[in-house]
CSV table of C-alpha atoms in Angstrom, one decimal:
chain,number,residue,atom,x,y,z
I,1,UNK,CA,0.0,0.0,0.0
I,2,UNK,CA,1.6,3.8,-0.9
I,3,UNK,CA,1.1,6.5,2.2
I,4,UNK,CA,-0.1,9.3,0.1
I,5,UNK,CA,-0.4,13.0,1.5
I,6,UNK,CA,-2.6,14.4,4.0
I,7,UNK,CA,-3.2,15.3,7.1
I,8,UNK,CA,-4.2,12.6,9.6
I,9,UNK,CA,-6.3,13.0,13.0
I,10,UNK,CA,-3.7,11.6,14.9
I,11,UNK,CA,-1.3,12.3,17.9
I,12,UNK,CA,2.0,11.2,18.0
I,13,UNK,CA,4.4,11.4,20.9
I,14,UNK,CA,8.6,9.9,20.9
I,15,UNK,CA,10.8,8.7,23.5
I,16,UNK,CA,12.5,11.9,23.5
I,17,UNK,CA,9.5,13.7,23.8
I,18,UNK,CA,8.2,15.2,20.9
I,19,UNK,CA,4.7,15.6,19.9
I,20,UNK,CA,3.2,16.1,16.2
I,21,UNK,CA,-0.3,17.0,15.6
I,22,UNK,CA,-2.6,16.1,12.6
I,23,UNK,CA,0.6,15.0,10.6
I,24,UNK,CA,1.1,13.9,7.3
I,25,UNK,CA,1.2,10.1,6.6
I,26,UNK,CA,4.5,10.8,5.1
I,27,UNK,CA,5.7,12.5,8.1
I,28,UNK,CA,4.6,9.4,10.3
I,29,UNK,CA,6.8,7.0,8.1
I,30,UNK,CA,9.5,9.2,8.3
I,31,UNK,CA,9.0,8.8,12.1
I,32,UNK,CA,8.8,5.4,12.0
I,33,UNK,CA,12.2,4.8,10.3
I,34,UNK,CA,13.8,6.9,12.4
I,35,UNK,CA,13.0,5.5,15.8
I,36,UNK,CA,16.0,3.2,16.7
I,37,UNK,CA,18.2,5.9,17.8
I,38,UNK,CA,19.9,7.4,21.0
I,39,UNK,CA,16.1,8.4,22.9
I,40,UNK,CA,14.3,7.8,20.2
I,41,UNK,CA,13.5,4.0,20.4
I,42,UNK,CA,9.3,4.0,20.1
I,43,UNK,CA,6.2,6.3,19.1
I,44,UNK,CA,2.9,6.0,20.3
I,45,UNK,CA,0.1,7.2,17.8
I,46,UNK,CA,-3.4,8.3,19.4
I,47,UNK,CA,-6.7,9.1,17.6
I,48,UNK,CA,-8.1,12.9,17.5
I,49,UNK,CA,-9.9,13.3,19.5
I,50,UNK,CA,-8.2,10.7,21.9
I,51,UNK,CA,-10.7,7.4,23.2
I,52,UNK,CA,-9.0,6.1,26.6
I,53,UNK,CA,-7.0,3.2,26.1
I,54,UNK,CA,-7.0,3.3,22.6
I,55,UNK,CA,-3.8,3.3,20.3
I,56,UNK,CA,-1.2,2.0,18.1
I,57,UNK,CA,2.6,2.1,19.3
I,58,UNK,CA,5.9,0.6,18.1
I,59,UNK,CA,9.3,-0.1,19.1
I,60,UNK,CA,12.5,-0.6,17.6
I,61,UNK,CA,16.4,-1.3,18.5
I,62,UNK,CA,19.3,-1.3,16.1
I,63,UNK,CA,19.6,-4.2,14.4
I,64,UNK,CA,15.8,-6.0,16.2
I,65,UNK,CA,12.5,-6.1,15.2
I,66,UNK,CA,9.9,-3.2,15.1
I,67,UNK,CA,7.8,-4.5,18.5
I,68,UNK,CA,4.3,-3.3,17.2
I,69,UNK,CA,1.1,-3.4,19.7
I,70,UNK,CA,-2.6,-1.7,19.8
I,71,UNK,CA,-5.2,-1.9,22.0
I,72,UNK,CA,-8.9,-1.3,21.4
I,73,UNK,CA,-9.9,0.6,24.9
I,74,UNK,CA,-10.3,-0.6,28.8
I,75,UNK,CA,-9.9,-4.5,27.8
I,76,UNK,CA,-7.4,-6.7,29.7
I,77,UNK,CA,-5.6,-8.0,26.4
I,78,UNK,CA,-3.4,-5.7,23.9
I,79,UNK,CA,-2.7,-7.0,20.3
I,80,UNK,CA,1.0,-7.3,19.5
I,81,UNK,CA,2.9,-8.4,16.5
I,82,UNK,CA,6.6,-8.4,15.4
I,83,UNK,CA,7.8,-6.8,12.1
I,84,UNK,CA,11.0,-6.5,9.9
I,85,UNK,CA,9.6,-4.4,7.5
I,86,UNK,CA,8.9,-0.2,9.0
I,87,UNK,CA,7.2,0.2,5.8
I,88,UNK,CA,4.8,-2.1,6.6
I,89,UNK,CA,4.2,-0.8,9.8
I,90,UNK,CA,4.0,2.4,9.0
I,91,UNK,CA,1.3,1.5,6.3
I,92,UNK,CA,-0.8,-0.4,9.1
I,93,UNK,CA,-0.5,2.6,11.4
I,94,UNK,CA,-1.9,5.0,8.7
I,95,UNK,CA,-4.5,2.5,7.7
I,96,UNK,CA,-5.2,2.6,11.7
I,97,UNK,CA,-5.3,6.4,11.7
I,98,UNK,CA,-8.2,6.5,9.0
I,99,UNK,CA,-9.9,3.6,10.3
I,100,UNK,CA,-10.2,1.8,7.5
I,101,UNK,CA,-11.7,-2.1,7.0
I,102,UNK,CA,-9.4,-4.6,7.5
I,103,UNK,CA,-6.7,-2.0,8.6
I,104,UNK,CA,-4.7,-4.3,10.4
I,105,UNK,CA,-4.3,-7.1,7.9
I,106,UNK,CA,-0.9,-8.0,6.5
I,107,UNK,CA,0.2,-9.0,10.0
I,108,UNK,CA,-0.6,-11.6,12.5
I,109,UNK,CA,-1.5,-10.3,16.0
I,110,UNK,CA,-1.6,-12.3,18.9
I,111,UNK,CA,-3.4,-11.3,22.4
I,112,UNK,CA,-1.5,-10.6,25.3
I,113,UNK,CA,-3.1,-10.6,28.4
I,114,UNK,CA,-3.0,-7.9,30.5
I,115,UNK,CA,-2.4,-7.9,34.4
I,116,UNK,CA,-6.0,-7.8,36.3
I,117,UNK,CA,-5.8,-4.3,37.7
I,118,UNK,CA,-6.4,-3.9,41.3
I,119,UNK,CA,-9.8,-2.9,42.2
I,120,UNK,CA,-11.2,1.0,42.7
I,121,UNK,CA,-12.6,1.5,45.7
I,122,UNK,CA,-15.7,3.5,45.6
I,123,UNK,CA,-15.1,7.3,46.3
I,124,UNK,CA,-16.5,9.4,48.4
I,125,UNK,CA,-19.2,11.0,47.5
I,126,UNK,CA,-18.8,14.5,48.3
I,127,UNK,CA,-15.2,14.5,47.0
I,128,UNK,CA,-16.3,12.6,43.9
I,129,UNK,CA,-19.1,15.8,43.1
I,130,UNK,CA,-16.3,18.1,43.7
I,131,UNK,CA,-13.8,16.2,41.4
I,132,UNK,CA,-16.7,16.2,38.8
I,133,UNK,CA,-16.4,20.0,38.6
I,134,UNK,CA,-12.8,20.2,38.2
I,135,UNK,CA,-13.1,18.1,35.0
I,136,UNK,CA,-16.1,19.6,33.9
I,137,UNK,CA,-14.2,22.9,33.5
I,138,UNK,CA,-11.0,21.7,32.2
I,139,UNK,CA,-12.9,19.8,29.7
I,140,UNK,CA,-14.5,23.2,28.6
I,141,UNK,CA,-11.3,24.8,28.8
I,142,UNK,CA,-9.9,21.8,26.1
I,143,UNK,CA,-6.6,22.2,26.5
I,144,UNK,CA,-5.3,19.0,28.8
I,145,UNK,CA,-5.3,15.8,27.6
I,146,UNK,CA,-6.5,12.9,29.7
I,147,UNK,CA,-3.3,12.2,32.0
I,148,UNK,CA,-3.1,15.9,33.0
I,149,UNK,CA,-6.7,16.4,33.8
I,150,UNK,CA,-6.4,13.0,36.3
I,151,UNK,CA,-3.1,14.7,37.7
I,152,UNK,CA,-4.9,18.2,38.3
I,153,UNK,CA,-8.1,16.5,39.8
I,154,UNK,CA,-6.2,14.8,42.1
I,155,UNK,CA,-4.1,17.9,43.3
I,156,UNK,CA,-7.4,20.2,43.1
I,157,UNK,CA,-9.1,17.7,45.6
I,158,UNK,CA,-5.8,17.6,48.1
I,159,UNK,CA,-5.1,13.8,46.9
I,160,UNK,CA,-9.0,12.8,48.6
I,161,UNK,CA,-9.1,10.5,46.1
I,162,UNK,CA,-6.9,8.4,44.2
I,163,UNK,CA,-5.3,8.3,40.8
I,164,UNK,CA,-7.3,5.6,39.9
I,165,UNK,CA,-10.5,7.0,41.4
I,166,UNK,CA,-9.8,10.2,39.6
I,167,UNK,CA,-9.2,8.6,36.0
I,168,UNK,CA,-12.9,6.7,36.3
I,169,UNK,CA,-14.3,10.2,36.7
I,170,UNK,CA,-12.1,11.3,34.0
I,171,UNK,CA,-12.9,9.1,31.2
I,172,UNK,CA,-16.4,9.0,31.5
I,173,UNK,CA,-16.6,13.0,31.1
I,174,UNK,CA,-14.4,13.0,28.8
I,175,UNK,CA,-16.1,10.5,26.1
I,176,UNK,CA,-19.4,12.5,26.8
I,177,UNK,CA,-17.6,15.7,26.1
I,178,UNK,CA,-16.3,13.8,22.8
I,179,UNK,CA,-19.8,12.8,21.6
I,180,UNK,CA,-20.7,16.3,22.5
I,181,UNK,CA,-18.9,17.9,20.1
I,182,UNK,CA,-19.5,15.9,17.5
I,183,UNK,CA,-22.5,18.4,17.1
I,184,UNK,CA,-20.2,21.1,16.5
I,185,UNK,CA,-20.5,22.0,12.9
I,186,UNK,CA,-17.7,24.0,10.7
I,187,UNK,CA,-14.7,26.1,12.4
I,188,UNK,CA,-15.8,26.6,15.4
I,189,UNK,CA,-14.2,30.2,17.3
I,190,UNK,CA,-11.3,28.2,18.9
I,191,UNK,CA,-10.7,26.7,15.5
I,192,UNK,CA,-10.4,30.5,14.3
I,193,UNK,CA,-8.5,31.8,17.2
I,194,UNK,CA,-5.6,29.0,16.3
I,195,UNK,CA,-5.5,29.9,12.6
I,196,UNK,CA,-5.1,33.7,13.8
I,197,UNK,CA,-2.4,32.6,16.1
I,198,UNK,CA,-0.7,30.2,13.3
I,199,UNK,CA,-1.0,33.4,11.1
I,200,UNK,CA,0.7,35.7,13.4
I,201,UNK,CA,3.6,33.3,14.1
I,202,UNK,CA,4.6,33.1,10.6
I,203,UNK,CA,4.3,36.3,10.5
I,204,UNK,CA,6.9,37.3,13.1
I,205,UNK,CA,4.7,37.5,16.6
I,206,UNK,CA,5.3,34.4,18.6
I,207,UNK,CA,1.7,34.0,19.7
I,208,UNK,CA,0.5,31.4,22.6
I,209,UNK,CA,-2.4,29.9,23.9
I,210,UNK,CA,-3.6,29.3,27.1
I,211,UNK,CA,-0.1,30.3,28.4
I,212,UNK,CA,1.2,29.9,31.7
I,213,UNK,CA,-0.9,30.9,35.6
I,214,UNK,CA,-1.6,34.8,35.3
I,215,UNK,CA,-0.5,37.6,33.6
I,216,UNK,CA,2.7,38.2,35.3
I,217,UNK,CA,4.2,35.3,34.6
I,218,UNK,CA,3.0,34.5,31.0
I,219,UNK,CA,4.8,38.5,30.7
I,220,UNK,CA,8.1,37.7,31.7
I,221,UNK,CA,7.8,33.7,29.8
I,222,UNK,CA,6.7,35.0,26.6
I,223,UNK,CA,9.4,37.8,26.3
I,224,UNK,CA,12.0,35.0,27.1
I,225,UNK,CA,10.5,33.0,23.9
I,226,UNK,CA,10.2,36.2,22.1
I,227,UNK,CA,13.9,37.0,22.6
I,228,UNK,CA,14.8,33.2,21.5
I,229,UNK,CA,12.7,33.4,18.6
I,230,UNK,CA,15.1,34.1,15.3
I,231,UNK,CA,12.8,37.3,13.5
I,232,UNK,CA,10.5,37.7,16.3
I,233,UNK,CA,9.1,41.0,16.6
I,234,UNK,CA,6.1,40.9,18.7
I,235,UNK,CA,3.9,38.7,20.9
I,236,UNK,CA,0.6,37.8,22.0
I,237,UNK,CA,-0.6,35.3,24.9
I,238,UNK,CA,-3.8,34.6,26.9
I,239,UNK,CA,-2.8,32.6,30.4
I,240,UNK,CA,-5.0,29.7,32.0
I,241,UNK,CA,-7.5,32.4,33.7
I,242,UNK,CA,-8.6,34.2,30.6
I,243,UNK,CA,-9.3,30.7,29.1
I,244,UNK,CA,-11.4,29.9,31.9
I,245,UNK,CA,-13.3,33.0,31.7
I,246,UNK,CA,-14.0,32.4,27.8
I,247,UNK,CA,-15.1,28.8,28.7
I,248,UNK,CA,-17.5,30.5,31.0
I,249,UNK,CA,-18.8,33.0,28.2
I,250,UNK,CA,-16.9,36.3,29.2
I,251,UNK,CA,-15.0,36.7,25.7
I,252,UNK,CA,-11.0,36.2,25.9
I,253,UNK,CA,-8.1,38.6,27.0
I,254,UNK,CA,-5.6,38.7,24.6
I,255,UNK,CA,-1.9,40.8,26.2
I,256,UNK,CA,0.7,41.6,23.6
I,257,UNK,CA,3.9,43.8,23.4
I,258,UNK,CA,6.5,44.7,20.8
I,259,UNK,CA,10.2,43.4,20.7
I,260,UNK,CA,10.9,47.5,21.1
I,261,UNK,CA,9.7,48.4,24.5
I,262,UNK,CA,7.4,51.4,23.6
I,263,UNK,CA,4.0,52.5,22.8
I,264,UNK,CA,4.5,52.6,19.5
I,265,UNK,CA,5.4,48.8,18.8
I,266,UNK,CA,3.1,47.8,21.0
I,267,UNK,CA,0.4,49.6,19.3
I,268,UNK,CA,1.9,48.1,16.3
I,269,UNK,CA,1.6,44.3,17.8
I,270,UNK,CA,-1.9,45.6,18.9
I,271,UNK,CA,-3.3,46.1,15.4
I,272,UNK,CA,-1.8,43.1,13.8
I,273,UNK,CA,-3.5,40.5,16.3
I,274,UNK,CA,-6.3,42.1,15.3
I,275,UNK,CA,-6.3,42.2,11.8
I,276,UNK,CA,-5.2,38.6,12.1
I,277,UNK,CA,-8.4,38.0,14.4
I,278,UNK,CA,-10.4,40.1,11.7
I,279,UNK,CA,-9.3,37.5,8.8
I,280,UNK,CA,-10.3,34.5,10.5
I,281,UNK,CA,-14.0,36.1,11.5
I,282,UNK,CA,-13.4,37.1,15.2
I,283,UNK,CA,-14.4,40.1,16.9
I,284,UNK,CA,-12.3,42.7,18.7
I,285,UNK,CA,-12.9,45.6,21.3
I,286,UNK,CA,-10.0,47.5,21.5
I,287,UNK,CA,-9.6,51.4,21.1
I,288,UNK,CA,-5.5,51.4,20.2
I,289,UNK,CA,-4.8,52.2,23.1
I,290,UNK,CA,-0.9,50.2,23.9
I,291,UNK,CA,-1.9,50.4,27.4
I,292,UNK,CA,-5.0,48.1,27.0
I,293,UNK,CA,-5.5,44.5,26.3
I,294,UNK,CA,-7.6,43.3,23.3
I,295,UNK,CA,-10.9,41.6,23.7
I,296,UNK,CA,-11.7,38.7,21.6
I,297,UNK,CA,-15.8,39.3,22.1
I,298,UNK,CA,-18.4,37.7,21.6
I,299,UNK,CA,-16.8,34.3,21.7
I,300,UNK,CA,-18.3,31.1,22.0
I,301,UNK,CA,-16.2,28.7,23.1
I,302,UNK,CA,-16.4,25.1,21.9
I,303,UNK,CA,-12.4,23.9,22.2
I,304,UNK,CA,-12.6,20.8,20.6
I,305,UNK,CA,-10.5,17.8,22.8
I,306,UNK,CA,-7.0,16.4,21.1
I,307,UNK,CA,-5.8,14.4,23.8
């Protein structure tokens, strides 16, 4: 089978930590040939948006076999295979990707059994209902993927329940927030927000989302990056808090600031986020004024889950 082009609805993260979005399948069988090297020994390849315990990974040392496994969700069995060939696996991973009948032919898989895992005790309740509305709003914020949300509903409920308990809560919200927005029809405003930002980075103004605690700090981090950035000559950011308040329907806070310290880059910055906004059908409030941020209003926001 020949990969051909395109962009596939797919996550994949390396040993040595990299993660690529909504690649190519090209780019994922240049990934596959390449694992095998100092840190870079196996990919795992998730679905977009992600389905718990579902996924595709592979490993490889010099000279071995590609070590290929999947599993189809929160069964006690994966599927694993060995392979010589990284073409082929990179054709059964694309194949995976796009979910296509008989994807996983030209192999044989056999089932491994999984350890039983340890029962989960029961929650309780009260801390359960409070857990529930931690994930509810990082769900609508969209930007965590499962592991993180279990982390920070853990720490947000002072370890009163257990990573286990946590991840029970976790998965179920998140697979009804998944069917939930397959309603969403067409670019929705986060969709249009990242294609401003995307602009505005090629463009020269390193631009972040849902960036770091407060103001303050995303201040002093994004000037760092700014600084780092070869051509950079502006930026833009919005930190957890204003993402929280647009998931709540109060429109987003958008800070910004020129590589020149003065009004007048600023002002500069200022007007190109919001032409950029303008071009991908968002609207502004702000007077021109360097001094005050820019108000991405009215916004609904409907942040679609990666994973």
């Amino acid at each position: 089978m020949k990969i051909d082009g395109g962009s596939l609805d797919i996550k994949v993260e390396t040993e040595n930590h990299e993660t690529h979005r909504r690649i190519s399948a090209e780019r994922l069988r240049e990934l596959v040939h390449r694992i095998g090297g100092s840190g870079d020994h196996f990919l795992i390849v998730q679905r977009i948006p992600d389905r718990p315990k579902v996924f595709i990974q592979v490993a490889h040392e010099p000279g071995g076999v590609y070590e290929f496994q999947h599993r189809t969700g929160s069964v006690p069995h994966m599927w694993v295979t060995e392979v010589t060939d990284p073409d082929l696996v990179a054709d059964v991973m694309v194949r995976w990707a796009r979910q296509e009948e008989g994807w996983d032919t030209g192999v044989v898989w056999e089932r491994d059994e999984l350890p039983t895992p340890a029962p989960v005790p029961a929650p309780d309740p009260e801390v359960a209902a409070q857990a529930e509305l931690h994930v509810r709003e990082m769900l609508a914020d969209g930007y965590l993927d499962i592991a993180a949300i279990v982390r920070e509903t853990v720490y947000l409920v002072e370890d009163r329940l257990t990573p286990a308990q946590a991840e029970q809560i976790v998965e179920r919200r998140w697979l009804e927030r998944v069917e939930e927005q397959r309603s969403w029809t067409g670019p929705t405003d986060p969709d249009r927000l990242e294609g401003a930002f995307a602009a505005l980075e090629r463009a020269g103004i390193v631009a972040r989302e849902h960036f770091t605690c407060c103001r303050s700090c995303g201040t002093g981090d994004i000037v760092n990056e700014m600084e780092a950035t070869e051509g950079a000559r502006g930026f833009v950011f919005f930190h957890y808090q204003c993402t929280r308040s647009a998931a709540e329907g109060h429109g987003l806070t958008l800070y910004y600031g020129g590589l020149e310290h003065s009004p007048e880059a600023t002002t500069a910055v200022g007007r190109e986020v919001v032409a950029a906004l303008d071009a991908a059908g968002l609207s502004t409030k702000w007077d021109g004024d360097p001094g005050k941020a820019i108000d991405v209003t009215p916004l609904v926001w409907h942040k679609r889950l990666v994973g």
